[in-house]
CSV table of C-alpha atoms and ligand atoms in Angstrom, one decimal:
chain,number,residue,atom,x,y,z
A,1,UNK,CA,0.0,0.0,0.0
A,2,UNK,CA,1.1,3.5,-1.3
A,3,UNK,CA,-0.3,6.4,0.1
A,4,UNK,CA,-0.7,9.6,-1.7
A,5,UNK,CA,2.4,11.7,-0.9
A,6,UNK,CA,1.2,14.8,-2.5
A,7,UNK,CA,-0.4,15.5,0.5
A,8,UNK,CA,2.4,16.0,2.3
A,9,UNK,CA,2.9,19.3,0.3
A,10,UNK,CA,-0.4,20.1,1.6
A,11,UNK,CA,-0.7,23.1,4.7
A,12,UNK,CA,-1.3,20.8,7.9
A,13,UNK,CA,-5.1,21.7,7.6
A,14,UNK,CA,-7.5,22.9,4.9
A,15,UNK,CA,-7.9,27.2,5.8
A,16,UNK,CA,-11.3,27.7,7.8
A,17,UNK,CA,-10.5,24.0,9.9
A,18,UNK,CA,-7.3,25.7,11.1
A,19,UNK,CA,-9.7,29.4,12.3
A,20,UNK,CA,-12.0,27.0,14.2
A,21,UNK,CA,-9.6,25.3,15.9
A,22,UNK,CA,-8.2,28.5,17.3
A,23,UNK,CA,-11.3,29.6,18.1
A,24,UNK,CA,-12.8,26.9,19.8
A,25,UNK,CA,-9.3,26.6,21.9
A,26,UNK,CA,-9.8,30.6,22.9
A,27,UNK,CA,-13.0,30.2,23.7
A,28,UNK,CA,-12.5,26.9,25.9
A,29,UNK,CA,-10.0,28.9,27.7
A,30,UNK,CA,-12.1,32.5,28.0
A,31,UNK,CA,-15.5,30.5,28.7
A,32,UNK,CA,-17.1,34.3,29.9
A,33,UNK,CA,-16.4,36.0,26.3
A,34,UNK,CA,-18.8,36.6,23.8
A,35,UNK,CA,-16.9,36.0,20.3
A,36,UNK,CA,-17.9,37.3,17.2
A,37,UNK,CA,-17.4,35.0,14.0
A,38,UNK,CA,-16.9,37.1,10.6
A,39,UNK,CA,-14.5,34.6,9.5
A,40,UNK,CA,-15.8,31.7,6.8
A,41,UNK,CA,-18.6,33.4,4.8
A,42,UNK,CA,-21.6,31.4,6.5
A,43,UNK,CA,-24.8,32.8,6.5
A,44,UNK,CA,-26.9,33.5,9.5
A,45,UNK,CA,-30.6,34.9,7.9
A,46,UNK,CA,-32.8,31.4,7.8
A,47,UNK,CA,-34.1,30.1,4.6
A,48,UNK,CA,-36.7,32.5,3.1
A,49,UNK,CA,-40.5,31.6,3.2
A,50,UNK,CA,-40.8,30.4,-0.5
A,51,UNK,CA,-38.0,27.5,0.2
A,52,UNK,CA,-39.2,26.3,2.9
A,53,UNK,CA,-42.6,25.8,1.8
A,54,UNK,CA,-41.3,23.9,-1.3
A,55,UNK,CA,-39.4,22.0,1.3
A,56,UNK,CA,-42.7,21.4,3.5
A,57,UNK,CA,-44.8,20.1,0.1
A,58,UNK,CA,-41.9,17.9,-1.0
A,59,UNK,CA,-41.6,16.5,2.4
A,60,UNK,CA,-44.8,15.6,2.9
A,61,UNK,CA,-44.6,14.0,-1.1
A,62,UNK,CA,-41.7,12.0,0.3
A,63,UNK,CA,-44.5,9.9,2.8
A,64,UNK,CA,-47.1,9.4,0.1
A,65,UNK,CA,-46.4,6.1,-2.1
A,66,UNK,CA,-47.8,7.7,-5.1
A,67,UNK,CA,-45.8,10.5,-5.0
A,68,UNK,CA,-42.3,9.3,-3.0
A,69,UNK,CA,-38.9,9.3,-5.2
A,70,UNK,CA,-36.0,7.1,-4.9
A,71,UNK,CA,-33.0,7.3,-6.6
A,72,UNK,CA,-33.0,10.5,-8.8
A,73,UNK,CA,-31.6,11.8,-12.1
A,74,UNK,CA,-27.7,12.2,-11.1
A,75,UNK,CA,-27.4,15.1,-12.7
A,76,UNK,CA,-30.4,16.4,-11.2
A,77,UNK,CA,-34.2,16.3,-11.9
A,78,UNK,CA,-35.4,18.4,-15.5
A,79,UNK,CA,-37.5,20.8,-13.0
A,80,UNK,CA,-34.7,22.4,-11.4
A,81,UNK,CA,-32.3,22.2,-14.7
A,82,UNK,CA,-35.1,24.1,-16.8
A,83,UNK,CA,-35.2,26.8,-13.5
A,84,UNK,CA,-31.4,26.9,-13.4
A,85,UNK,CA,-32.1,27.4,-17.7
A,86,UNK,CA,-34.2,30.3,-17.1
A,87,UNK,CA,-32.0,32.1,-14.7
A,88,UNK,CA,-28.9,31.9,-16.8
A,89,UNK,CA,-31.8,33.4,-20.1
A,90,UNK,CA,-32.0,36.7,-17.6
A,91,UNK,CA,-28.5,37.3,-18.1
A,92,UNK,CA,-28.8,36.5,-21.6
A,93,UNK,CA,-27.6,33.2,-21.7
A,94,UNK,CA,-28.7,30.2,-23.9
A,95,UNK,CA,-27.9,26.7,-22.2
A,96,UNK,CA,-29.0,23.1,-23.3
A,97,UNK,CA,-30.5,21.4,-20.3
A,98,UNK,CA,-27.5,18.5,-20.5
A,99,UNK,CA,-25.2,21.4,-20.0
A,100,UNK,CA,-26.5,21.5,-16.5
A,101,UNK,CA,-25.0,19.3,-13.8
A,102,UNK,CA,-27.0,19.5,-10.2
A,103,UNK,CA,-24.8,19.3,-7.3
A,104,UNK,CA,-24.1,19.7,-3.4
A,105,UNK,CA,-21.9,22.6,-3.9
A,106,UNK,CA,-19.6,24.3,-5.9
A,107,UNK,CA,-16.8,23.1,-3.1
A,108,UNK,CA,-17.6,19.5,-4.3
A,109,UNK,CA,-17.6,20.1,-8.3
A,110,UNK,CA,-14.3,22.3,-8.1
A,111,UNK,CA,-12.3,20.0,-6.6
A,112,UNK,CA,-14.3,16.8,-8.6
A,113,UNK,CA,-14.3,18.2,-12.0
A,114,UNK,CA,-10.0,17.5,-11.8
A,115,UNK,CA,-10.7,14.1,-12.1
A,116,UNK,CA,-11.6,14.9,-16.3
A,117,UNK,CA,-7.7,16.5,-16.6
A,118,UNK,CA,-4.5,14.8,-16.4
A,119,UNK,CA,-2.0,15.1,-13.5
A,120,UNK,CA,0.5,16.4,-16.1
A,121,UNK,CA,-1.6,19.9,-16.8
A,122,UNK,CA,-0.5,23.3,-15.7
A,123,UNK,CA,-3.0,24.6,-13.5
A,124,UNK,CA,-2.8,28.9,-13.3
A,125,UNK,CA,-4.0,30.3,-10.3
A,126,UNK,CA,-4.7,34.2,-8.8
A,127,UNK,CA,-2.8,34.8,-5.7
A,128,UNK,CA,-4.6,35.4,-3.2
A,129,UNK,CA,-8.2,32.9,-4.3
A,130,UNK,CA,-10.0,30.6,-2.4
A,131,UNK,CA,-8.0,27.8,-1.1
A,132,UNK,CA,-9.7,24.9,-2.5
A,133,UNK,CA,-8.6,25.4,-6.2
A,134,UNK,CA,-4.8,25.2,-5.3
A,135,UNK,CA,-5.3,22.4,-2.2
A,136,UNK,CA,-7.3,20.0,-5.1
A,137,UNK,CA,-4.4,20.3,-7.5
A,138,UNK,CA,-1.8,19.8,-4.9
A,139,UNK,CA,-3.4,16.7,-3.6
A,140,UNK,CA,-3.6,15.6,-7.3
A,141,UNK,CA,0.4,16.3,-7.7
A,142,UNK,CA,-0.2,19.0,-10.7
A,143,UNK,CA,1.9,21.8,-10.7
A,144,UNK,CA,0.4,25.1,-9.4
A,145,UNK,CA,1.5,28.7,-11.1
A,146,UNK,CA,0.1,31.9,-9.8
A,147,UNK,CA,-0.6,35.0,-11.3
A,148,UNK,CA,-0.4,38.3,-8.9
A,149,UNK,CA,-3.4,39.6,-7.7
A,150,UNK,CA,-2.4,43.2,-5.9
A,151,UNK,CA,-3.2,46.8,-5.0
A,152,UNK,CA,-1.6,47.7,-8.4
A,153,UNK,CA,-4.2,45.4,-10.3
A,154,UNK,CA,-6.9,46.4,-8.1
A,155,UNK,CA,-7.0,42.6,-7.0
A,156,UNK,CA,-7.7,42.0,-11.2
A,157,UNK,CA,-4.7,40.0,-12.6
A,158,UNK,CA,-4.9,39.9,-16.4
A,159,UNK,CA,-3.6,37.5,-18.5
A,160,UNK,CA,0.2,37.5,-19.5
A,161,UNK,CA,0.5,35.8,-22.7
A,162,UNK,CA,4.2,34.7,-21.6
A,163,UNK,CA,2.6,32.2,-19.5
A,164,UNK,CA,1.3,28.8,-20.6
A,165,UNK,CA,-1.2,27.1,-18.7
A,166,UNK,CA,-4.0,24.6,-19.1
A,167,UNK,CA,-6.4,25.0,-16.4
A,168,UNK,CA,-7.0,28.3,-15.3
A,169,UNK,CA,-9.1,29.3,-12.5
A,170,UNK,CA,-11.4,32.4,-11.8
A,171,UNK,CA,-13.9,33.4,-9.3
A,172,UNK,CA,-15.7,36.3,-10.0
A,173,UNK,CA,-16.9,38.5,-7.4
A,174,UNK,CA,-13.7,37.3,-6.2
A,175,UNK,CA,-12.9,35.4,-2.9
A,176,UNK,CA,-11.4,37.1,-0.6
A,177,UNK,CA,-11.1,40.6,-2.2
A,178,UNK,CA,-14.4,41.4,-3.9
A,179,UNK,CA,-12.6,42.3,-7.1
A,180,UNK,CA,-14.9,41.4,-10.3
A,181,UNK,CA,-13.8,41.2,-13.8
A,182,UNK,CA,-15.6,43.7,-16.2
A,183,UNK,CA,-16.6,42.7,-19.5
A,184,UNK,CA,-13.6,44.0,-21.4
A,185,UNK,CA,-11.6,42.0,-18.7
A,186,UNK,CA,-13.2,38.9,-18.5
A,187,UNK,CA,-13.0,39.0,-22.3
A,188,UNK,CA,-9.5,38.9,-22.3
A,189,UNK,CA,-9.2,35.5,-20.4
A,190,UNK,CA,-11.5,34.0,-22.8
A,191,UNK,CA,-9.3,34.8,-25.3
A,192,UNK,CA,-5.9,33.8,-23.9
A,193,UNK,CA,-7.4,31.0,-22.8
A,194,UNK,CA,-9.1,29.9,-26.5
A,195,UNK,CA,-5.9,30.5,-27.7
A,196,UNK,CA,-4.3,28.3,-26.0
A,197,UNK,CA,-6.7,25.5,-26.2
A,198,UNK,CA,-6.7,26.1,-21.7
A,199,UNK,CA,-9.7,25.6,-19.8
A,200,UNK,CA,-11.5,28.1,-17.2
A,201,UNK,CA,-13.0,27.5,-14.4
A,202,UNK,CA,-15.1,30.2,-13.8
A,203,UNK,CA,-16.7,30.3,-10.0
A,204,UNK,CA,-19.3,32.2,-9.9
A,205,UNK,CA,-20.4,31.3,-6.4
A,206,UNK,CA,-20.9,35.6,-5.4
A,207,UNK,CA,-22.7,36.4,-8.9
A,208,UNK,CA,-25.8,37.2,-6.8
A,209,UNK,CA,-24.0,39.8,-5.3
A,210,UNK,CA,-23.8,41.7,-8.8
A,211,UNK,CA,-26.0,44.9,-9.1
A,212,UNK,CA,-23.9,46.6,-11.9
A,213,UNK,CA,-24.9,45.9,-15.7
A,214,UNK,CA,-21.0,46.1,-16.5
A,215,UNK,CA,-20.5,43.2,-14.7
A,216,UNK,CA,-21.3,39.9,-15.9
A,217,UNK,CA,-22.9,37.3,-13.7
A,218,UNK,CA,-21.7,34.8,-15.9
A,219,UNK,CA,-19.0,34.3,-18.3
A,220,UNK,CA,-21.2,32.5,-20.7
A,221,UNK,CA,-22.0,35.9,-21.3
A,222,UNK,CA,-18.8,36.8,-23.3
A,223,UNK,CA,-18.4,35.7,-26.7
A,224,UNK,CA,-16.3,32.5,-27.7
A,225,UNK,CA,-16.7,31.3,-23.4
A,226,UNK,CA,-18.6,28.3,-24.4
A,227,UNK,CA,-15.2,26.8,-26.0
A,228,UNK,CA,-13.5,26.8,-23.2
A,229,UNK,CA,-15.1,27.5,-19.8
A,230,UNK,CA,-16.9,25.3,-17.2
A,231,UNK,CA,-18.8,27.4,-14.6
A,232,UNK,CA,-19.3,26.4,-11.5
A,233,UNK,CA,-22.2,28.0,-9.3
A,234,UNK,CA,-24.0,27.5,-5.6
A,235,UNK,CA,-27.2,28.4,-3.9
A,236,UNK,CA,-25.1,28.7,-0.9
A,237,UNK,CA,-24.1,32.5,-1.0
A,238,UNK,CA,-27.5,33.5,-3.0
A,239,UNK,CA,-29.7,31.5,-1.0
A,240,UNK,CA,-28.3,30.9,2.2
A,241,UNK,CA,-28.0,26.8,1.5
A,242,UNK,CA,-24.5,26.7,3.0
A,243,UNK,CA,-26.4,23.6,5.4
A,244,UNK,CA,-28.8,22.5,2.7
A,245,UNK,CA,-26.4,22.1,0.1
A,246,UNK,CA,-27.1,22.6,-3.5
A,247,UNK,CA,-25.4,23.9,-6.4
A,248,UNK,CA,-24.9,23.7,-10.5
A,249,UNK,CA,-21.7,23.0,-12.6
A,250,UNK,CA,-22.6,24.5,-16.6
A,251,UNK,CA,-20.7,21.8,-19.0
A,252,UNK,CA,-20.7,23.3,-22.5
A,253,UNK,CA,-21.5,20.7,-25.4
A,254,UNK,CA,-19.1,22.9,-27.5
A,255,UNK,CA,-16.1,21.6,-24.8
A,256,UNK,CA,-16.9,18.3,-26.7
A,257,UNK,CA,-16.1,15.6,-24.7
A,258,UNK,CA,-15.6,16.9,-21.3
A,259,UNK,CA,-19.4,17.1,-21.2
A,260,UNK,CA,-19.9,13.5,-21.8
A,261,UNK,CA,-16.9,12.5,-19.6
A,262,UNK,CA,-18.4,14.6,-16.3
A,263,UNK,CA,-21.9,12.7,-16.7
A,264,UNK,CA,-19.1,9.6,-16.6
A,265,UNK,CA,-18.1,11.3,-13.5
A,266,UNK,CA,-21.4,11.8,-11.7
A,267,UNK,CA,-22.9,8.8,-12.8
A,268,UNK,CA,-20.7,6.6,-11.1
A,269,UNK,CA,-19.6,8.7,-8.3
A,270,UNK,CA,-22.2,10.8,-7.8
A,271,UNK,CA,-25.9,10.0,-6.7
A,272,UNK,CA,-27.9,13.5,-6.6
A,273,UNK,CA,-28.8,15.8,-4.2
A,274,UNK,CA,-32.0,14.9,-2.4
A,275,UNK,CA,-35.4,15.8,-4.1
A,276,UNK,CA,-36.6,17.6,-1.3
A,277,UNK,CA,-33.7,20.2,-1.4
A,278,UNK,CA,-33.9,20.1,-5.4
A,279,UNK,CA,-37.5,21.7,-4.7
A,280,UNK,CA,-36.3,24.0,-2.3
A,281,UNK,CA,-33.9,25.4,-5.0
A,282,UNK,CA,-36.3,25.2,-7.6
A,283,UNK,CA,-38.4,27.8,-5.4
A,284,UNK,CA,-34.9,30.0,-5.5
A,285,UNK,CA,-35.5,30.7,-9.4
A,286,UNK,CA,-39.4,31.6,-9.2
A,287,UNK,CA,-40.2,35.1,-9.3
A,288,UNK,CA,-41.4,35.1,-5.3
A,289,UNK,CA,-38.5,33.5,-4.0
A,290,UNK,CA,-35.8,35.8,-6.3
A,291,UNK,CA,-37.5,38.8,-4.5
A,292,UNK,CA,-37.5,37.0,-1.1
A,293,UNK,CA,-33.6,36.2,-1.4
A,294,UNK,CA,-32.6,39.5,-2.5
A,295,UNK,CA,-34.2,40.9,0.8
A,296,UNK,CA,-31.6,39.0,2.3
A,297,UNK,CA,-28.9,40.1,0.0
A,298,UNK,CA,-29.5,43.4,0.6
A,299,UNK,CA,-29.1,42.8,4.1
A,300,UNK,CA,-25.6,41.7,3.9
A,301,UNK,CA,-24.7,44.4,1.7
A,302,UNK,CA,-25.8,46.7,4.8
A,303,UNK,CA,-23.9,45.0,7.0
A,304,UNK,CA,-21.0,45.2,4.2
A,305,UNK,CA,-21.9,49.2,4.6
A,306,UNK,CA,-21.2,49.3,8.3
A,307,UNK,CA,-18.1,47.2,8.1
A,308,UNK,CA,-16.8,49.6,5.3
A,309,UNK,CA,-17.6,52.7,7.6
A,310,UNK,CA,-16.4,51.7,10.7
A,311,UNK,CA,-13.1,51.1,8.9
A,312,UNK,CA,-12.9,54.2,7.1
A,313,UNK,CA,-13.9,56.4,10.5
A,314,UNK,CA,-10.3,53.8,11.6
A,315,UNK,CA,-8.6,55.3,8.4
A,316,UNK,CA,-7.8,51.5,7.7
A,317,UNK,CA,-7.4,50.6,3.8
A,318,UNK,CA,-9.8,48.1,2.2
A,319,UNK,CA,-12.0,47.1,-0.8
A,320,UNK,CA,-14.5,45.2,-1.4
A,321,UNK,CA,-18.2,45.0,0.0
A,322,UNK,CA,-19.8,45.9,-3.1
A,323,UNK,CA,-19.8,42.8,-5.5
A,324,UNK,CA,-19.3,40.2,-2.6
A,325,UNK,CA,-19.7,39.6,1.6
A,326,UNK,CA,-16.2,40.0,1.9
A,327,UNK,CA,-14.3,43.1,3.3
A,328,UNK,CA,-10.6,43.0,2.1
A,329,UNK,CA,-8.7,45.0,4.4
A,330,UNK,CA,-4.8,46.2,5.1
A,331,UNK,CA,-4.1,44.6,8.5
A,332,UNK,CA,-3.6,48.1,10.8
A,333,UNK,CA,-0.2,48.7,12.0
A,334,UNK,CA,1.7,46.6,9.6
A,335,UNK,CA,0.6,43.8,11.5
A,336,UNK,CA,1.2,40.2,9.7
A,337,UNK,CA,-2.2,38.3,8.8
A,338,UNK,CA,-2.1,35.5,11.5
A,339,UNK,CA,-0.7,37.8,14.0
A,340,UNK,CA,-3.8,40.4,13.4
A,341,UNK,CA,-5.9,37.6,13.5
A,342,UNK,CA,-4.7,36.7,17.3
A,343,UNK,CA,-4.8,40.1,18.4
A,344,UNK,CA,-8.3,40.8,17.0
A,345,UNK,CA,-9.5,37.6,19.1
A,346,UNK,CA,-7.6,38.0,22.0
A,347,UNK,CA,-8.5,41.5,22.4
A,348,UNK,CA,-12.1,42.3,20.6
A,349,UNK,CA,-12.9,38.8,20.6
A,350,UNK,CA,-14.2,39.5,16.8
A,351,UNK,CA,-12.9,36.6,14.2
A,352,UNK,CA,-12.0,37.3,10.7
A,353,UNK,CA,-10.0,35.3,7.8
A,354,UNK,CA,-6.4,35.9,7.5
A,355,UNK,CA,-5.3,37.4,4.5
A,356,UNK,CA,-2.2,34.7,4.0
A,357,UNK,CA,-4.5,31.6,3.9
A,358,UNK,CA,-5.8,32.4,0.5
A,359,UNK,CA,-1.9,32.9,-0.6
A,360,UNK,CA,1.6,34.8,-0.5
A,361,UNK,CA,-0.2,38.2,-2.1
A,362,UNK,CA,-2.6,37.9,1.3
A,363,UNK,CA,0.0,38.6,3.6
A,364,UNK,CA,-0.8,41.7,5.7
A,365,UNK,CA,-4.5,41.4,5.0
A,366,UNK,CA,-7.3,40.3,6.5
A,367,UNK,CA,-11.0,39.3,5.4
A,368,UNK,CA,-14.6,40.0,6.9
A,369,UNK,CA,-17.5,38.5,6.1
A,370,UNK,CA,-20.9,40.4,6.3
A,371,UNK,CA,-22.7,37.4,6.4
A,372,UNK,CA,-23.1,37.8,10.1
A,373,UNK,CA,-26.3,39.4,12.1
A,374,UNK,CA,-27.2,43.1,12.0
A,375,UNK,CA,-26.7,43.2,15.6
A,376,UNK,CA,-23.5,41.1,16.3
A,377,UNK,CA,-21.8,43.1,12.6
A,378,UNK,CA,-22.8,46.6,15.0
A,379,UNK,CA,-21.2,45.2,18.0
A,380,UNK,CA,-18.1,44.0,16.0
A,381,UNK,CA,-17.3,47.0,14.4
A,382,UNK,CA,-17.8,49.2,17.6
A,383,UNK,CA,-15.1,46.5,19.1
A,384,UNK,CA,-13.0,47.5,16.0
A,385,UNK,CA,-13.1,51.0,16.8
A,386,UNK,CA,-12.6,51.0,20.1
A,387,UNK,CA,-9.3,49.0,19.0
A,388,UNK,CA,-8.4,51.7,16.5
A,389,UNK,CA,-10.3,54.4,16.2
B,401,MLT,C1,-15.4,31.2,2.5
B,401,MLT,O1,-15.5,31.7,3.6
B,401,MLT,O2,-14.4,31.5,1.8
B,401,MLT,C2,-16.4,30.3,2.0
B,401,MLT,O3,-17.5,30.3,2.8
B,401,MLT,C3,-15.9,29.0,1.9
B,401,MLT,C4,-16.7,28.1,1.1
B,401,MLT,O4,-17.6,28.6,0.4
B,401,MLT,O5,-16.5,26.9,1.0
């Protein structure tokens, strides 16, 4: 028996594991404090009415023989697909339904969709991203490049055509910093990339968060994206199904064969998400529940709003906020990520995301979330303040 040694290049534990551990030991040792967690981008605002009573109905379906489902379409059942269909036709985008994959998350399909590639591809990376895209690939043994993501981009690395690469990934609204691709931009990867004969992998798990017609939700929505982009998209963030767990992967038929190959995939690894929570997303995309979830949306963009202010009134630099929950701030006093981090918790008892655990170029920054309550995002900031102000 061989183990796989590739984990060994792996950090001892995956990001937002390693900020609960600390936590939970700080708060097993300081049983009296209150701590505030604006650290993994978890929403607190409960499932919205129209959900839930798609939930209920299917529920109760589930104990009627007539009505009860077994094993389900693995890619997902055609009422949800033709939902997700109509969502992606408000941005202006034409899908075939076998072009949509249901799923448990775009966590699961980012990591899952490597199994289509070889271990000998390059894999191009923005520094700092979320952690999964570079953890997957390490564990696979592919090599990682990254391409700088910095104050002097604005947080929007373009492509340099210098660099060769196969797989490139890109989440935009981005995670940690907020930064989203224009049109123009985004327009420019599809072309590097189609030149290259690479493949994207666009996340477009924050697209909800979009309110600005420049910005596309969807990079389907740029010309020539359908030859070589897979997007990869989650009710998580829009929805608040971070617990309920539901999501979509878009598999173009113009990729040619990686279509066919990922319904290989789920077909034999996969076995659906449960019908119930296929209905409860299904409720998402009617025109009740879109209005119910942006209520929520707007929300955390006010909580984003008090975040922003409280740090401004602290003259600390950050961005962010607008397109996305997260608030990407310059750790004050030149402090190091991890070290801010442990003086935040130890001394405001507030808990955030360091800046280095989504790469080098996150080094002396720091992440918020304003997926956290009104009340406890108030308290938080006055904390903050006290701290700096
Ligand atoms: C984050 O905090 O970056 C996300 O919540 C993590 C995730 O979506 O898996």
């Amino acid at each position: 028996m061989n183990i796989n040694k590739n984990y060994e290049n792996l950090e001892q534990s995956y990001l937002f594991s390693t900020v609960a551990k600390k936590v939970s030991e700080f708060s097993s040792k300081n049983p009296d404090k209150k701590i505030i967690k604006l650290g993994i981008g978890d929403v607190t605002l409960p499932l919205c009415k129209k959900v839930i009573d798609a939930m209920h109905k299917a529920v109760d379906e589930m104990g009627v023989q007539a009505t009860f489902r077994g094993y389900g379409p693995e890619q997902g059942y055609d009422f949800l697909r033709k939902a997700v269909q109509g969502y992606y036709k408000t941005h202006n985008v034409e899908l075939d339904l076998d072009e949509i994959f249901i799923s448990d998350g775009a966590k699961s399909d980012l990591g899952n969709i490597l199994d289509l590639f070889n271990q000998d591809n390059t894999v191009l990376v923005p520094d700092p991203v979320y952690p999964v895209y570079v953890d997957t690939n390490i564990m696979a043994g592919r090599k990682v490049i990254f391409i700088d993501a910095n104050g002097d981009n604005c947080f929007l690395p373009l492509p340099d055509k210098n660099v060769k690469a196969d797989l490139i990934y890109i989440c935009s609204p981005n995670n940690p910093t907020g930064a989203a691709y224009n049109r123009e931009q985004l327009k420019a990867w599809v072309d590097y990339a189609r030149g290259m004969g690479a493949i994207i992998l666009f996340d477009a798990a924050y697209e909800c968060f979009i309110s600005d017609k420049e910005i596309p939700h969807s990079i389907y929505e740029i010309d020539g994206a359908k030859d070589c982009a897979i997007e990869f998209c989650s009710l998580s963030k829009m929805a608040g199904f971070t617990g309920t767990r539901c999501g979509y992967t878009i598999v173009p038929n113009a990729l040619g064969k990686l279509n066919k190959m990922w319904l290989r995939r789920q077909t034999t690894k996969f076995n659906g998400v449960p019908y119930i929570v296929q209905r409860a997303a299904e409720a998402v995309f009617t025109e009740e529940g879109q209005k119910e979830i942006k209520e929520n949306l707007n929300y955390y963009k006010e909580n984003a709003k008090i975040i922003s202010e409280t740090l401004k009134k602290c003259n600390v630099w950050h961005v962010g906020g607008k397109y996305s929950p997260y608030i990407w701030l310059k750790c004050p006093n030149n402090m190091k990520s991890w070290e801010f981090f442990d003086y935040l918790l130890e001394n405001a008892q507030v808990v955030g995301t360091p800046g280095s655990g989504f790469g080098n170029n996150g080094e002396g920054y720091f992440r918020l979330t304003s997926f956290g309550s009104k009340e406890n995002t108030v308290e938080a900031m006055a904390r903050f303040e006290k701290l700096f102000g």
